Coordinates of C-alpha atoms and ligand atoms in Angstrom, one line a residue:
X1 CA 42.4 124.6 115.2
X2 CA 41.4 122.1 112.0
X3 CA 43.3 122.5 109.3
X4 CA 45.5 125.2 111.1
X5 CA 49.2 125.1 111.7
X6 CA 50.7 126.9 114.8
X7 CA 52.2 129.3 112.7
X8 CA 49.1 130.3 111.2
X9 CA 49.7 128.8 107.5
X10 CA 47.3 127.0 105.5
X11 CA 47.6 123.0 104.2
X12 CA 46.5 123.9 100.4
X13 CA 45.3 121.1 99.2
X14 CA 48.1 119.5 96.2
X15 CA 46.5 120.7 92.6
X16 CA 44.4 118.4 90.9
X17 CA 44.3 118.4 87.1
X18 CA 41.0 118.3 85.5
X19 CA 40.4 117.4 81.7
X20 CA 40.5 121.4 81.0
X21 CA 43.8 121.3 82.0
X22 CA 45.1 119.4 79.4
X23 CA 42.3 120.4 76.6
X24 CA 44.6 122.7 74.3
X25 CA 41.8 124.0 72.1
X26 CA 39.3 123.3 68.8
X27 CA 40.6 120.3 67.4
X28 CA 39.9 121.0 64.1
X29 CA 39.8 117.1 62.2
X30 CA 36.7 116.2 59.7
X31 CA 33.5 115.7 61.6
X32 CA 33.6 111.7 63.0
X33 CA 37.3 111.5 62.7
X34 CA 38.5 109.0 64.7
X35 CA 41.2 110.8 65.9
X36 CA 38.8 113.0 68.5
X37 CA 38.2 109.8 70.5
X38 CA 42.3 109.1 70.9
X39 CA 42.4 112.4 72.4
X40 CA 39.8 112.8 74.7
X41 CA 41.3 109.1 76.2
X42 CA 44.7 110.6 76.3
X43 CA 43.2 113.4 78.2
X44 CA 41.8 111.0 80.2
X45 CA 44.6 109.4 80.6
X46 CA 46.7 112.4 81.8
X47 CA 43.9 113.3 84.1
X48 CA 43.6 110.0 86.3
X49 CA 47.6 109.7 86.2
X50 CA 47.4 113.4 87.3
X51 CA 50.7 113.8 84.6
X52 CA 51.4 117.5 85.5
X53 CA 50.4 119.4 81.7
X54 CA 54.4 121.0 82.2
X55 CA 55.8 117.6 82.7
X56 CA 54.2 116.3 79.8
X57 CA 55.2 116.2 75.8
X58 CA 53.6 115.4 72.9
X59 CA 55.3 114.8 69.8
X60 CA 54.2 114.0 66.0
X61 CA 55.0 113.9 62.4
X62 CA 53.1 114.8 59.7
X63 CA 49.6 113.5 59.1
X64 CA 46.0 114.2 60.4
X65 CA 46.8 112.7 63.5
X66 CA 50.2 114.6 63.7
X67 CA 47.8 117.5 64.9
X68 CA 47.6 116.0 68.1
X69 CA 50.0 118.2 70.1
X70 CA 48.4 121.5 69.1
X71 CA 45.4 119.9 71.0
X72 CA 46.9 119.2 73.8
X73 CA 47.9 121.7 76.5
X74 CA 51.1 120.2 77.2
X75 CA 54.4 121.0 75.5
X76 CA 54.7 119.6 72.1
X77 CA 56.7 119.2 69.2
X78 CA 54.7 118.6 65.5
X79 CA 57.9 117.4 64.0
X80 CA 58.8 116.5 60.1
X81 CA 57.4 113.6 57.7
X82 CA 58.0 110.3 59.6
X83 CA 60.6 111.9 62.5
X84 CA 58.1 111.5 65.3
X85 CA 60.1 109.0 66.9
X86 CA 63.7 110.2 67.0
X87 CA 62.5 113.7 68.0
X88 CA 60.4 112.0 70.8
X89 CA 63.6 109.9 71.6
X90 CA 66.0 113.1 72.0
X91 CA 63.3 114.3 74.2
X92 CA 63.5 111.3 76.5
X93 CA 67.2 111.3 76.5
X94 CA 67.8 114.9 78.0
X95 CA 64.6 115.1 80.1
X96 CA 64.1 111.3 81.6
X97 CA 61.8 113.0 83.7
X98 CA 59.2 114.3 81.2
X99 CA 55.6 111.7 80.1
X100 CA 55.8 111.9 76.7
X101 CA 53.3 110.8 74.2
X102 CA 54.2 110.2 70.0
X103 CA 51.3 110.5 67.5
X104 CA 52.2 108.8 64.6
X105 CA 49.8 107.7 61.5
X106 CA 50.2 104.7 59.3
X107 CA 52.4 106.8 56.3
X108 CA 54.2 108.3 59.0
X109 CA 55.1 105.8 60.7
X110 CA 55.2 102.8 59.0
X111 CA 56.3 104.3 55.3
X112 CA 58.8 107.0 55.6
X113 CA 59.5 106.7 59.3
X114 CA 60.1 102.5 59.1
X115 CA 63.6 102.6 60.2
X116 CA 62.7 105.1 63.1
X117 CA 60.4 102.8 63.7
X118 CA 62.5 99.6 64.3
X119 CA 65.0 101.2 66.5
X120 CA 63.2 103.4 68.4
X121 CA 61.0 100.0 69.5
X122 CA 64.6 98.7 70.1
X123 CA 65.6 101.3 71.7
X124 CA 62.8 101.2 74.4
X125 CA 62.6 104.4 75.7
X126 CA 59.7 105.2 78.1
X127 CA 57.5 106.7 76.3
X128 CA 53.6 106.0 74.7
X129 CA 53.9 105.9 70.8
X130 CA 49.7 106.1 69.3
X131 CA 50.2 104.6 65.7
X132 CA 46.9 106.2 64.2
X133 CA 46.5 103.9 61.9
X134 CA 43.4 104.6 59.2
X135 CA 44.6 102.8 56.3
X136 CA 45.3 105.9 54.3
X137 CA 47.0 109.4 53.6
X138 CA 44.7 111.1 54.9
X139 CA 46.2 114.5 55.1
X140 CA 47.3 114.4 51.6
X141 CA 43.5 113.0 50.2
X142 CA 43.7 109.5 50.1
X143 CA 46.6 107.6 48.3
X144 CA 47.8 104.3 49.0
X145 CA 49.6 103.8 52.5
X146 CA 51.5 101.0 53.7
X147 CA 48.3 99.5 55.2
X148 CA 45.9 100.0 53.1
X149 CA 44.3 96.9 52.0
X150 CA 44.9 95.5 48.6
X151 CA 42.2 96.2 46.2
X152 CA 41.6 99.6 47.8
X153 CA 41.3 102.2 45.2
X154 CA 43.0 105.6 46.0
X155 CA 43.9 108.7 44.3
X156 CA 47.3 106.7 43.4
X157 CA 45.7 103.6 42.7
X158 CA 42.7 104.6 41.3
X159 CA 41.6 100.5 40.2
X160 CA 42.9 99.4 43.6
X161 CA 46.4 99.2 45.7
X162 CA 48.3 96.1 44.1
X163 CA 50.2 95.3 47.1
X164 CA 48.6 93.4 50.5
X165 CA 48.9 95.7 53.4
X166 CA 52.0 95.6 55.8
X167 CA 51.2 93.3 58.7
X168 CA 52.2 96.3 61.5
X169 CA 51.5 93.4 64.5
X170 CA 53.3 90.9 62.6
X171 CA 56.4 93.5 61.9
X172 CA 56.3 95.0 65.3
X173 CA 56.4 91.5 67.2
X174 CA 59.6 91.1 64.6
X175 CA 61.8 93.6 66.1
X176 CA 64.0 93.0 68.8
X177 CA 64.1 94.2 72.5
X178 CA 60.3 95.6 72.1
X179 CA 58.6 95.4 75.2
X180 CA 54.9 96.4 74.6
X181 CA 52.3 96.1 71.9
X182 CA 48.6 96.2 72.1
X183 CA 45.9 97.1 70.0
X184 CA 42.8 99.0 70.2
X185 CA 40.0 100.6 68.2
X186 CA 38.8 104.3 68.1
X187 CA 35.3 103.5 68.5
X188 CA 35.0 101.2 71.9
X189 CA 36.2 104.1 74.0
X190 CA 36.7 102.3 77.2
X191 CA 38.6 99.4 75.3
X192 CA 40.5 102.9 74.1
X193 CA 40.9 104.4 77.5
X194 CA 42.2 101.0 79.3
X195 CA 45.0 100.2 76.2
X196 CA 46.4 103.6 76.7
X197 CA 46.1 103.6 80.3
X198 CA 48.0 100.6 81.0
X199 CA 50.5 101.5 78.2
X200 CA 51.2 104.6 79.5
X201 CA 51.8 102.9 83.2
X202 CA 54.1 101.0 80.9
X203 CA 57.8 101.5 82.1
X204 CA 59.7 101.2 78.4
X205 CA 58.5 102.4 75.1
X206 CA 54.9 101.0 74.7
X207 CA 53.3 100.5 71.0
X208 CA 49.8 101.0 70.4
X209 CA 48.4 100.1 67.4
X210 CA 45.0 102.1 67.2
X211 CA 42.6 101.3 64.3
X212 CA 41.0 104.7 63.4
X213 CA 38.2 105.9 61.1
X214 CA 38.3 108.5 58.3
X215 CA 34.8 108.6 57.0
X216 CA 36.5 111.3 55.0
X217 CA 38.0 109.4 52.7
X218 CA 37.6 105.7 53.7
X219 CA 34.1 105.5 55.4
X220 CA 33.2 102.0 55.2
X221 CA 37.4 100.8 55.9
X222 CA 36.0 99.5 59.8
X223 CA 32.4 99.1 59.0
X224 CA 32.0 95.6 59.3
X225 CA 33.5 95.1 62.0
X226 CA 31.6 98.1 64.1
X227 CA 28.6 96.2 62.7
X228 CA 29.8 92.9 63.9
X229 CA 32.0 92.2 66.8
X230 CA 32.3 88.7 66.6
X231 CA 34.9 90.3 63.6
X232 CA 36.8 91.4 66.7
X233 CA 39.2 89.0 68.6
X234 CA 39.1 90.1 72.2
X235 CA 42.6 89.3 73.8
X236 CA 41.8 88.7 78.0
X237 CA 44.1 87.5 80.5
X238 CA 45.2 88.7 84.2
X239 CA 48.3 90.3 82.8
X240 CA 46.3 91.9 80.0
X241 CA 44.1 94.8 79.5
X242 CA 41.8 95.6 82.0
X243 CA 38.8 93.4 81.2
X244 CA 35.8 96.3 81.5
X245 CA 32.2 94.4 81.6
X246 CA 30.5 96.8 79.0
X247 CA 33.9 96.0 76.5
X248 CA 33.3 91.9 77.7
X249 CA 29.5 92.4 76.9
X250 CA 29.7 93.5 73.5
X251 CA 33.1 91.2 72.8
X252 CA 31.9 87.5 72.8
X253 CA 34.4 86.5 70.6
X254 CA 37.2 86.0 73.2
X255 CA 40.5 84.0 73.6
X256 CA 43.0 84.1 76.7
X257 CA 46.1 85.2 75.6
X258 CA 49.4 85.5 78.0
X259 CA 51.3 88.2 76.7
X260 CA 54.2 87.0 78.1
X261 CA 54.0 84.3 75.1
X262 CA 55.7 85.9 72.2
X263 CA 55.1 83.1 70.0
X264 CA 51.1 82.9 70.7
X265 CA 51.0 86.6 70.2
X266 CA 52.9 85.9 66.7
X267 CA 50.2 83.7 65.8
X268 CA 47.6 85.8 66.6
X269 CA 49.4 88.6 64.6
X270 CA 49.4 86.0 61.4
X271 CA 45.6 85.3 61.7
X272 CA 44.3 88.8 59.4
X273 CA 41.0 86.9 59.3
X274 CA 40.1 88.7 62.2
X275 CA 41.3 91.8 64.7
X276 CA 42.5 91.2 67.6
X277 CA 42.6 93.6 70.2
X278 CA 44.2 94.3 73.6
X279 CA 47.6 93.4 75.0
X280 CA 49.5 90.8 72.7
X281 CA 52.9 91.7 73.9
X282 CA 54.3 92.4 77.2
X283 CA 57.6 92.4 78.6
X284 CA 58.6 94.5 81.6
X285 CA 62.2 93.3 82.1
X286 CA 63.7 94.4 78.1
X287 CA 66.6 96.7 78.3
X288 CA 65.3 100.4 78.7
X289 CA 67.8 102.8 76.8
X290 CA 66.7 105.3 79.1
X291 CA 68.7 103.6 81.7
X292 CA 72.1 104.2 79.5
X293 CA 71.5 108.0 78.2
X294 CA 71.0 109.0 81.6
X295 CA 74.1 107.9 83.0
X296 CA 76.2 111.0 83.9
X297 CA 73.4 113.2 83.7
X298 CA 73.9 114.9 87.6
X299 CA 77.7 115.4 86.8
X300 CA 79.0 119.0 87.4
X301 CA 80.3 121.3 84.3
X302 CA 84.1 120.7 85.9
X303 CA 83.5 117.2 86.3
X304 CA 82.2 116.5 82.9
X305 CA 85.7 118.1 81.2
X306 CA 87.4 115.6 83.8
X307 CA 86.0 112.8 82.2
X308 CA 86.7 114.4 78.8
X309 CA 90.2 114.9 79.0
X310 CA 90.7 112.1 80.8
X311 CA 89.0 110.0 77.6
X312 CA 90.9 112.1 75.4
X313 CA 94.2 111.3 77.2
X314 CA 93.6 107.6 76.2
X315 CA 94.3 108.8 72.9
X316 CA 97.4 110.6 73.2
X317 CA 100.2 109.7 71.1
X318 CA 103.4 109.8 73.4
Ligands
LIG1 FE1 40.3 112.4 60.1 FE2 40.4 111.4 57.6 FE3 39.6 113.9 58.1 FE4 42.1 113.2 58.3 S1 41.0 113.2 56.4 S2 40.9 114.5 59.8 S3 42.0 111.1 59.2 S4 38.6 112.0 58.8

């Protein structure tokens, strides 16, 4: 009677989730974008976490990388210039129970959406937050963003941005209560696949800074250092990233980095001679806002007006 019940039912087998499942269609960016690369690991991701696509949301601003929900067959939420976050926060406060994923690109994110930016990283929600990060508008053909490099000439500095780019690891590692930050590049996609792996295992809001190619409009910006990988700082340690032997092969230029150490990971931030990647900041015990919005959130519709009056009758002038 294998696999058999007395009762004559069958033990189906629980649903697993394959990469169709979560493939939402075309993804229609310019031919080499970097952004294809993010989602197939995302995909990935979901698959090996088997995140059920109805339990999962993905939620972006405005940009080429903003796209990424469309893509996805998951819920989603393609929100307004720079709002990624504080949509992606509501989400999380009404529906603890929901994986949710934030696209966000460097204009987005790090220009219009700044303040988001520091408080939602304060905030902590669980939650994975993909800064796309291309150095450029790419969407909008290629003006000055806050991390473009100085000297780059775009459409709105046509003999080169005057400004040196915003130091996102540097500014991140600034802010206070964050409790994850790692970096990664599009084009190694198992180094890809680990970061947002273990940042989405992450319990609290985990940043991932992911340096991504536009040969649209900036096709030599991560040349030199696809050419050379010595130009890339590979952050290893037991509490890090996942150290995969291909990534350690092509990686020689390596450094143990605890990323419990907030202070080693601020050096490493200040050193723009070269790119680190991998986990530079880690800590699992920072307050999770999560923890306070869903306080109350099983109360019945009578005993929530309790509570109300009974606040209300604090104020009562007798
Ligand atoms: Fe990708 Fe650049 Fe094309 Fe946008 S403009 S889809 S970032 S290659």
């Amino acid at each position: 009677m294998f696999g058999l019940k007395k009762d004559w039912s069958l033990d189906l087998p629980k649903k697993y989730y394959t990469m169709d499942d979560y493939n939402g269609g075309e993804a229609r960016w310019c031919p080499g974008c970097g952004d294809f690369a993010v989602l197939t690991a995302v995909q990935r991701v979901c698959r090996e976490e088997q995140l059920a696509p109805e339990k999962t949301v993905c939620v972006s601003g405005i940009g080429c990388s903003s796209r990424f929900p469309h893509y996805m067959k998951t819920y989603g939420f393609h929100g307004l210039h720079g709002r990624a976050l504080p949509v992606a926060c509501g989400v999380k406060s009404r529906r603890p129970d929901l994986n949710v994923f934030v696209a966000t690109g460097d204009g987005d994110c790090c220009s219009i959406g700044a303040g988001h930016w520091v408080h939602a990283l304060r905030y902590n929600m669980d939650m994975t937050v993909m800064l796309f990060d291309n150095n450029i508008y790419g969407l909008t053909k290629k003006q000055t963003s806050p991390t473009s490099p100085q000297g780059l000439a775009t459409n709105t500095h046509p003999d080169g941005a005057w400004l040196p780019p915003l130091n996102v690891l540097a500014a991140t590692l600034g802010f206070s209560n964050i409790s994850y930050m790692a970096q990664t590049v599009d084009w190694n996609p198992t180094h890809l696949y680990e970061t947002l792996k273990s940042a989405q295992q992450h319990r609290g809001l985990s940043f991932v800074r992911i340096l991504q190619r536009c040969p649209a409009f900036v096709p030599t910006m991560f040349e030199a250092a696809m050419q050379d990988p010595d130009k890339i700082l590979l952050l290893e340690h037991e509490k890090g990233i996942p150290l995969d032997a291909g990534v350690a092969k092509v990686y020689k230029n390596r450094q143990a980095h605890d990323p419990s150490d907030l202070i080693g990971a601020r050096t490493i931030a200040d050193n723009t001679e070269q790119i680190p990647i991998g986990l530079l900041y880690h800590n699992p015990s920072a307050l999770v806002y999560d923890d306070f919005t869903t306080q109350g959130m099983g109360m019945s519709t009578s005993d929530k007006i309790e509570a109300l009056n009974r606040e209300l009758d604090r104020f009562a002038i007798q």
